Short mmCIF file of C-alpha atoms in Angstrom, two decimals:
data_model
loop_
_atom_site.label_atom_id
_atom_site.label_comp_id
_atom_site.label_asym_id
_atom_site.label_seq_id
_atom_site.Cartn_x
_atom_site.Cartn_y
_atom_site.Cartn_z
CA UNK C 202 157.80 248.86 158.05
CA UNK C 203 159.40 245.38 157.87
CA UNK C 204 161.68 246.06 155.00
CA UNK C 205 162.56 249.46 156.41
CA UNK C 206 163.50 247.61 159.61
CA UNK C 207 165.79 245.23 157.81
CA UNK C 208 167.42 248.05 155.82
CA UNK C 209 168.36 248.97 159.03
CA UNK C 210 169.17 245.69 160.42
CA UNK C 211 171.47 244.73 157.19
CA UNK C 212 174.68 246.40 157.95
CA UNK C 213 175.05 244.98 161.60
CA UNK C 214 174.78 241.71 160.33
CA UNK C 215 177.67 241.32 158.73
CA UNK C 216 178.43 239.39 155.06
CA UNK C 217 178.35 235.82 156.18
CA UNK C 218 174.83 235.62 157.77
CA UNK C 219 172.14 235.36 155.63
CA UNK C 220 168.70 236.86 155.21
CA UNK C 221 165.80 235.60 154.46
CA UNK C 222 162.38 237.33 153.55
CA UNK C 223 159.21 235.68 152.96
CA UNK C 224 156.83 238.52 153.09
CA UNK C 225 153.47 237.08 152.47
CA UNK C 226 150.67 239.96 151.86
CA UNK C 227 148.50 241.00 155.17
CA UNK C 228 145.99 243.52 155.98
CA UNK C 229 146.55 246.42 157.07
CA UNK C 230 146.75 247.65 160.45
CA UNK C 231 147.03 250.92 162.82
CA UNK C 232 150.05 250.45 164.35
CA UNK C 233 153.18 252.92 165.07
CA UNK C 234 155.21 252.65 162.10
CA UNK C 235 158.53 253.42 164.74
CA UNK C 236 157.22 251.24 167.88
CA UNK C 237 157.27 248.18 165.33
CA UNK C 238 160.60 249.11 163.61
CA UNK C 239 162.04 249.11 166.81
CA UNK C 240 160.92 245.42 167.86
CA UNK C 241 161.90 243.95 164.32
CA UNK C 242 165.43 245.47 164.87
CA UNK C 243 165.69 244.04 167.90
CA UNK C 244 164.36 240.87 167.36
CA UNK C 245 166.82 240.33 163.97
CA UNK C 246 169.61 241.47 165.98
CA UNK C 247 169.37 239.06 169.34
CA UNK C 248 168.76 236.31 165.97
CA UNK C 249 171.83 237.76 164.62
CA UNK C 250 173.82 236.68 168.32
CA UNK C 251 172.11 233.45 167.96
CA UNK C 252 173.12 232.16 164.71
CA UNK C 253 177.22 232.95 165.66
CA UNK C 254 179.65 233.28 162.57
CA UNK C 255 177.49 232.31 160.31
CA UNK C 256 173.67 231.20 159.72
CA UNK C 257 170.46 232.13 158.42
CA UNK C 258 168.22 234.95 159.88
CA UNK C 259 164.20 234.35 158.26
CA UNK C 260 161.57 236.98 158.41
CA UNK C 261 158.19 236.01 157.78
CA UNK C 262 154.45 237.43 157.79
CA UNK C 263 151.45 235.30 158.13
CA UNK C 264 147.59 236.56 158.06
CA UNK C 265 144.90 234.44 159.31
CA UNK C 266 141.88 233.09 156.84
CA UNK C 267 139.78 235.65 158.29
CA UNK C 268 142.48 238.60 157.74
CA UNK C 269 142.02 239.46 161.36
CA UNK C 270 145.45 238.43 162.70
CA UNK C 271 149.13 239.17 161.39
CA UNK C 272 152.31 237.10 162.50
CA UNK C 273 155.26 238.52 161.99
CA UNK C 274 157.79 235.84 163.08
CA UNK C 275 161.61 235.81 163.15
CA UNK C 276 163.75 232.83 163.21
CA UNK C 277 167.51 231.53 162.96
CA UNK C 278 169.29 228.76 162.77
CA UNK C 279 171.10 229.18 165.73
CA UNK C 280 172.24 226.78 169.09
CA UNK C 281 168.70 227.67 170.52
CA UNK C 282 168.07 228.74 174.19
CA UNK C 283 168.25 226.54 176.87
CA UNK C 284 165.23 226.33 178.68
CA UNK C 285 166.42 227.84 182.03
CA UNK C 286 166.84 230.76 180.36
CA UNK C 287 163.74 230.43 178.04
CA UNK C 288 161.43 231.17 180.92
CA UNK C 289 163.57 234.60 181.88
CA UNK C 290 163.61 235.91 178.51
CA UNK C 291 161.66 239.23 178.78
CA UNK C 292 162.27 240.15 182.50
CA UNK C 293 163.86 243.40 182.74
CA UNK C 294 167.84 243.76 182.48
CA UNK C 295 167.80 239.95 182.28
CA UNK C 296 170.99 239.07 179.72
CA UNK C 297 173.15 236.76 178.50
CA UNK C 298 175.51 238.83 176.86
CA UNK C 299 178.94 239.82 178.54
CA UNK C 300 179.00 242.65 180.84
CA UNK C 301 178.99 246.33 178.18
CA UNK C 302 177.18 244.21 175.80
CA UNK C 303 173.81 244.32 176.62
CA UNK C 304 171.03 245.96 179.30
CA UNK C 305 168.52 243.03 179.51
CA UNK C 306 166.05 245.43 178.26
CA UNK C 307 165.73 244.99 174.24
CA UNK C 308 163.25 242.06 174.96
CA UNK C 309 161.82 243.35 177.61
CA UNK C 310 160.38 246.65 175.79
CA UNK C 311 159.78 245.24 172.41
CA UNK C 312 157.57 242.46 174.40
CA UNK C 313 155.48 246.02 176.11
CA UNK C 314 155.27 247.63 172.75
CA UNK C 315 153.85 244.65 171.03
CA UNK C 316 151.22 244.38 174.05
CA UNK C 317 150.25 248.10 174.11
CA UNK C 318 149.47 247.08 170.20
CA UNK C 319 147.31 244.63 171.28
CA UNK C 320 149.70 241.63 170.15
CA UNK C 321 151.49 238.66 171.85
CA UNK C 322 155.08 238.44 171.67
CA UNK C 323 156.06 234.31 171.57
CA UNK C 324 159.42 232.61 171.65
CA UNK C 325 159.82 229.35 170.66
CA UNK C 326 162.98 227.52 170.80
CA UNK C 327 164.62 223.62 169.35
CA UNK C 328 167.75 222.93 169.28
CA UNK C 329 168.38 222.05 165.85
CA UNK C 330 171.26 219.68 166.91
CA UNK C 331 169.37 217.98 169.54
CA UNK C 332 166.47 217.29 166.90
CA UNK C 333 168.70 216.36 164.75
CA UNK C 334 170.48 213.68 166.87
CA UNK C 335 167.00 212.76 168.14
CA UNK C 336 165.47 211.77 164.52
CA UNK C 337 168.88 209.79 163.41
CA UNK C 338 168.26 206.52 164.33
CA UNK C 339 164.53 206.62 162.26
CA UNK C 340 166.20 208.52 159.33
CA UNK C 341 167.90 207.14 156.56
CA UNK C 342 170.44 208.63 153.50
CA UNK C 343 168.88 207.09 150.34
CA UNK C 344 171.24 205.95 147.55
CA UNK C 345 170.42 204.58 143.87
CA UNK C 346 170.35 204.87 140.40
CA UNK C 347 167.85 206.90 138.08
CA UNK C 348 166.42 206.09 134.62
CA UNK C 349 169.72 207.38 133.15
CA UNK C 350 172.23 205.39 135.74
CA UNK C 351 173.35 208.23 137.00
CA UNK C 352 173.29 208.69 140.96
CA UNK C 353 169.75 209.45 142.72
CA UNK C 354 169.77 210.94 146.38
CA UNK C 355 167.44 211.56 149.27
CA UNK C 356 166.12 210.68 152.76
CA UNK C 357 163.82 207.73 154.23
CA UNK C 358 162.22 207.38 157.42
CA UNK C 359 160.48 204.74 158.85
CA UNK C 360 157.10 204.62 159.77
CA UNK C 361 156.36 201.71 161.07
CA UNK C 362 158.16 198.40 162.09
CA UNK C 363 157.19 194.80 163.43
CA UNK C 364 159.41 191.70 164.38
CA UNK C 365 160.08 191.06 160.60
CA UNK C 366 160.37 194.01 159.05
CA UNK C 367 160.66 198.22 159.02
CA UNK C 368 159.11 200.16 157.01
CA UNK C 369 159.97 203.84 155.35
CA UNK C 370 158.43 206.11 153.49
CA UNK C 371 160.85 208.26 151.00
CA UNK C 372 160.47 210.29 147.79
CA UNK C 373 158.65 208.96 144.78
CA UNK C 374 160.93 210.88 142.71
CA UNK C 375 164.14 209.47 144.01
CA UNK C 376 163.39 205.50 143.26
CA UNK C 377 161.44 206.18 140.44
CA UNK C 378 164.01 203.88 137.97
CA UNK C 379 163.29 200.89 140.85
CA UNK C 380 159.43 200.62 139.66
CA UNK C 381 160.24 199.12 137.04
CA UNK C 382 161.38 195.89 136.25
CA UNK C 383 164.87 195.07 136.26
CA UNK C 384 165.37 197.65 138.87
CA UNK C 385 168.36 199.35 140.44
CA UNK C 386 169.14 198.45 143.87
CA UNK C 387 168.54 200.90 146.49
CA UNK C 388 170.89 201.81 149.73
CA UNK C 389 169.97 202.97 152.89
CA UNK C 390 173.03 204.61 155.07
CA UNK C 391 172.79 205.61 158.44
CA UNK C 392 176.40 206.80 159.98
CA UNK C 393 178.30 203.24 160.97
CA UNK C 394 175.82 201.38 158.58
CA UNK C 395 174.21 200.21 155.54
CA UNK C 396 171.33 198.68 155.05
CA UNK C 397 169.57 196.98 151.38
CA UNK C 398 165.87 198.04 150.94
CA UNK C 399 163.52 197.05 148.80
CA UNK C 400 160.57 199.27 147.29
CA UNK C 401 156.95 197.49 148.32
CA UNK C 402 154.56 200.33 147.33
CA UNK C 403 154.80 203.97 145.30
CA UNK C 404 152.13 206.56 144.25
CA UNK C 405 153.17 208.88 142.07
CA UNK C 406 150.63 211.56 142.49
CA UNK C 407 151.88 212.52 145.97
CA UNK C 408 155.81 211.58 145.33
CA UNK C 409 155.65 208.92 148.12
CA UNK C 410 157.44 205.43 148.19
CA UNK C 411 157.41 202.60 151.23
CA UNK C 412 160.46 200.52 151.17
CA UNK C 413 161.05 197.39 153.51
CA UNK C 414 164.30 196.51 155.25
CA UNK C 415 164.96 193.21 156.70
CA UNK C 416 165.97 194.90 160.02
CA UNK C 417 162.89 194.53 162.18
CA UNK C 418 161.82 196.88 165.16
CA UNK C 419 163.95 200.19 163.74
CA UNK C 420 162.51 203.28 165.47
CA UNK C 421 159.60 204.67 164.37
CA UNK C 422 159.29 208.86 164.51
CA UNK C 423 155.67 209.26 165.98
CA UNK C 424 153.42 211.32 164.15
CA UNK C 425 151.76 214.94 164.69
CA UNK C 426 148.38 214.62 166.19
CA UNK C 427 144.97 215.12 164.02
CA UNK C 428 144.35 218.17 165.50
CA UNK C 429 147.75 219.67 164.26
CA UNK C 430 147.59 218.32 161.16
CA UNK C 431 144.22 219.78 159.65
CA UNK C 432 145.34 222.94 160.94
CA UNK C 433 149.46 223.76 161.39
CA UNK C 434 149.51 227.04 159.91
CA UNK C 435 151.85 229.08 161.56
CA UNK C 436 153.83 225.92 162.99
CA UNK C 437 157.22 226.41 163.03
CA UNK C 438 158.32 222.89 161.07
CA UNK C 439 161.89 221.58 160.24
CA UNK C 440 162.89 219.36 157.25
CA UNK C 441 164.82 216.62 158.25
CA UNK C 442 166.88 214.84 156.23
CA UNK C 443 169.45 211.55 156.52
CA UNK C 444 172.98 213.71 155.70
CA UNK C 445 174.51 215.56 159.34
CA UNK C 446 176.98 215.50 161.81
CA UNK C 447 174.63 214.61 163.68
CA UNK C 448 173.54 211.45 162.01
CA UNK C 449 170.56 213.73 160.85
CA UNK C 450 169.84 216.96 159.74
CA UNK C 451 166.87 219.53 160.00
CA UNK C 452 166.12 222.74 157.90
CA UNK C 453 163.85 225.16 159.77
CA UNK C 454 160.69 226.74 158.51
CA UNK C 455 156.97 227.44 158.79
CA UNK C 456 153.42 225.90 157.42
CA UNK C 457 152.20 229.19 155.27
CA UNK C 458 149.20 227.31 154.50
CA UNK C 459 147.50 223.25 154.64
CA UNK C 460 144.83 222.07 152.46
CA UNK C 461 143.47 218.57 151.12
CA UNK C 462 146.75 218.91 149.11
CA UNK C 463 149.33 218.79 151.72
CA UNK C 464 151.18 221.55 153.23
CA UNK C 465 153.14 224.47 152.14
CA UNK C 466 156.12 225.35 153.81
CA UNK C 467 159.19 227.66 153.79
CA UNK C 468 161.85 225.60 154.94
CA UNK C 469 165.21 225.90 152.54
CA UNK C 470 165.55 221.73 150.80
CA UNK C 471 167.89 220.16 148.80
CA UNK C 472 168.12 216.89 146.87
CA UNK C 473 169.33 215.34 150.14
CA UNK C 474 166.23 216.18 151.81
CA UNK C 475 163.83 214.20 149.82
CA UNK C 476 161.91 212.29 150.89
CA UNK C 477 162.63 213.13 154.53
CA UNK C 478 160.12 214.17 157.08
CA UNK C 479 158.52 217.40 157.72
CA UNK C 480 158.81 217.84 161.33
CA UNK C 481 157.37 219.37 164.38
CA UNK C 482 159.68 220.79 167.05
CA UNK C 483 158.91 217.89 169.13
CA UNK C 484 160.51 215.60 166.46
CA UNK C 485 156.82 214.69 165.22
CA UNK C 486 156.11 214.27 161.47
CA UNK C 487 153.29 216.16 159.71
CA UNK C 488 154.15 215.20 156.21
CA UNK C 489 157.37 214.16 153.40
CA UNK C 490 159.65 216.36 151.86
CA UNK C 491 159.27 216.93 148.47
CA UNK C 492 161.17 218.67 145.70
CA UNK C 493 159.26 217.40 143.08
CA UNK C 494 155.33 217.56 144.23
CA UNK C 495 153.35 220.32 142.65
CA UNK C 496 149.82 219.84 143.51
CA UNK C 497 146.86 221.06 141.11
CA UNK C 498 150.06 221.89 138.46
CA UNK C 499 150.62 225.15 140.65
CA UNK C 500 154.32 226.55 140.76
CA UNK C 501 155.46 226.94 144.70
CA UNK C 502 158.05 229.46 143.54
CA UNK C 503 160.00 230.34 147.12
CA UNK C 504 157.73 227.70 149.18
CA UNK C 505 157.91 223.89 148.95
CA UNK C 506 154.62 221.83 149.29
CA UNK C 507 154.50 218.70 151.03
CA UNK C 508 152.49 215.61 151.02
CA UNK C 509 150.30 215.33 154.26
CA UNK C 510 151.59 212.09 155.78
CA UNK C 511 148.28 211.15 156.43
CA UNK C 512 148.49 210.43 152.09
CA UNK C 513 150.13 207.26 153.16
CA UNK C 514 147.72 205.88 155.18
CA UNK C 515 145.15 206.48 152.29
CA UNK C 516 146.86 204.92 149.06
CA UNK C 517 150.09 203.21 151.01
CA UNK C 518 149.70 201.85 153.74
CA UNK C 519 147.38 200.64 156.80
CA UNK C 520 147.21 202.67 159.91
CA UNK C 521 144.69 201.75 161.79
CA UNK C 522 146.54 200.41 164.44
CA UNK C 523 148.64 197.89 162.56
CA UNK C 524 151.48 197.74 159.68
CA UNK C 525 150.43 195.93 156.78
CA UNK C 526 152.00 193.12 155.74
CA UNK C 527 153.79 192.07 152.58
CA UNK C 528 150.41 189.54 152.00
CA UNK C 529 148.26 191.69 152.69
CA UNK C 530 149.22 194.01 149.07
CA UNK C 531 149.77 190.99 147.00
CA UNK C 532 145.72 190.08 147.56
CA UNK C 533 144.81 193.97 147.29
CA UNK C 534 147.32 194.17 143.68
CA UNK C 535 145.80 191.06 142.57
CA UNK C 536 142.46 191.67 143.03
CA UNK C 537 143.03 195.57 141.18
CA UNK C 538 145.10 194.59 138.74
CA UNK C 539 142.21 194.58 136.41
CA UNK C 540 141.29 197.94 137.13
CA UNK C 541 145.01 199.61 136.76
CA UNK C 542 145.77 199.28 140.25
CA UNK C 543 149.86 199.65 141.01
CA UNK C 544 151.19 196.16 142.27
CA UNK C 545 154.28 195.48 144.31
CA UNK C 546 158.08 196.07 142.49
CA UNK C 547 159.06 192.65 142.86
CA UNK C 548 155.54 191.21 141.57
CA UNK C 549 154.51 192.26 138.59
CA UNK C 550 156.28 194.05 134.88
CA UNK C 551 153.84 197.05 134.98
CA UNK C 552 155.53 200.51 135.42
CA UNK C 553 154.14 201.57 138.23
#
């Protein structure tokens, strides 16, 4: 049904948007093959008005643990919807299309036919700009060396901050050649700025790195709540990383699945992205972005996994209530260092 429905949908889309599928199996279900068709179309075509000259249409299926619920969810990358007309979106004739362009009623039907089924038909809506200029002043454009000297790239963004210090969690992967001893300096841009960082703490296992700046009180992007982060299957999630117009930038996607792990996501990363945070549409952070972590040795293939930010708290840093302080890892490294425990960068020849 889906794939039949984009068939359909391809042609209007025209060459220079984009689409996506990440078709995940599902159960079946008794459902009119036609009734369905006709609410995909529509809902890939009002994406297709969204997303302008060019952009990204995705089309995604999720099942529940128990099989007993399918999402089918459609996103773009497009300028959003404002929020007056958010809350009008599936009255009858309602449109904001110019007069010959539209009746007001594609929404309006596909949102009966998917409640005749038995099914809820959502719309959720960020502006990716607005997030994006919301998360800049927290997130940072990473610049340094790797093992080779040639350039290494990614994101930062900071965590925590007190009246010495700010603190930012990046990609393992992308300061890898500072753990060791002499190091390569690493660079922290942020549109009118630069700033020198220093790496305190890495685990390799789950790709993460805290470095410290000398630039106390920076914003800190707050974090998802507990209840959201054991279970945000099915949240709609956007990459952000320290490269944009903007100041910031944020690829869009969805949790396919969370476990002790981390999370698996869909959203489309680059280099740049690395180490930047996985968001929620309210510009809080569920976990890192990661182009390197492969948990258990398994292959993502399409999807990208993604360190649970909660990781740092366990092996990087202390968050109940406080951020640790430089001191505070120079007694833990000391006292481990006998049992292969990592020490600070700056304290110690191991390799990390």
């Amino acid at each position: 049904v889906i794939e039949h429905a984009l068939r359909m949908a391809r042609p209007q889309l025209g060459e220079s948007v984009r689409l996506e599928r990440v078709l995940a199996p599902v159960p079946a279900m008794h459902a009119s093959a036609g009734e369905l068709e006709q609410v995909l179309l529509n809902l890939v075509l009002n994406a297709r008005s969204a997303v302008g000259e060019q952009g990204t249409i995705r089309v995604q299926t999720l099942a529940s643990r128990a099989g007993s619920e399918i999402e089918i969810v459609v996103e773009d990358d497009g300028c959003g919807i404002p929020a007056d007309v958010l809350e009008r979106i599936f009255d009858p004739f309602f449109t904001t299309k110019p007069v010959g362009e539209g009746t007001g009623l594609g929404l309006a039907i596909s949102h009966e036919i998917v409640r005749r089924h038995g099914g809820e038909l959502t719309v959720e809506s960020t502006s990716t700009t607005e997030l994006a200029a919301d998360i800049a002043p927290s997130v940072f454009f990473v610049r340094t060396l790797d093992e080779d000297g040639r350039s290494s790239a990614g994101s930062a963004f900071v965590v925590g901050s007190d009246s010495n210090k700010s603190y930012l969690v990046t990609s393992y992967a992308v300061v890898q050649a500072s753990t060791r001893e002499p190091g390569p300096g690493i660079t922290l841009t942020a549109s009118d700025r630069e700033i020198e960082a220093t790496l305190w703490q890495w685990e390799e296992s789950t790709d993460m790195a805290v470095l410290t700046v000398d630039d106390p009180d920076l914003p800190v992007l707050p974090w998802a709540s507990q209840e959201l982060a054991r279970n945000p299957i099915g949240t709609r999630i956007y990459a952000g990383g320290g490269l944009g117009s903007q100041g910031a930038s944020v690829s869009p996607g969805l949790v396919i699945d969370v476990s002790a792990v981390g999370l698996q996501h869909t959203a489309a990363v680059g280099t740049a992205y690395r180490g930047g945070p996985v968001l929620t549409g309210n510009g809080e952070v569920l976990g890192m972005v990661s182009t390197d972590y492969a948990p258990l040795n398994f292959e993502p293939g399409g999807l990208t996994f993604a360190p649970n930010i909660v990781a740092a708290c366990d092996g990087l840093l202390d968050c109940s209530g406080r951020i640790p302080t430089l001191e505070d890892t120079q007694d833990e490294s000391t006292e481990g260092e006998g049992e292969g425990d990592e020490a600070p960068a700056e304290e110690t020849d191991t390799e990390g």
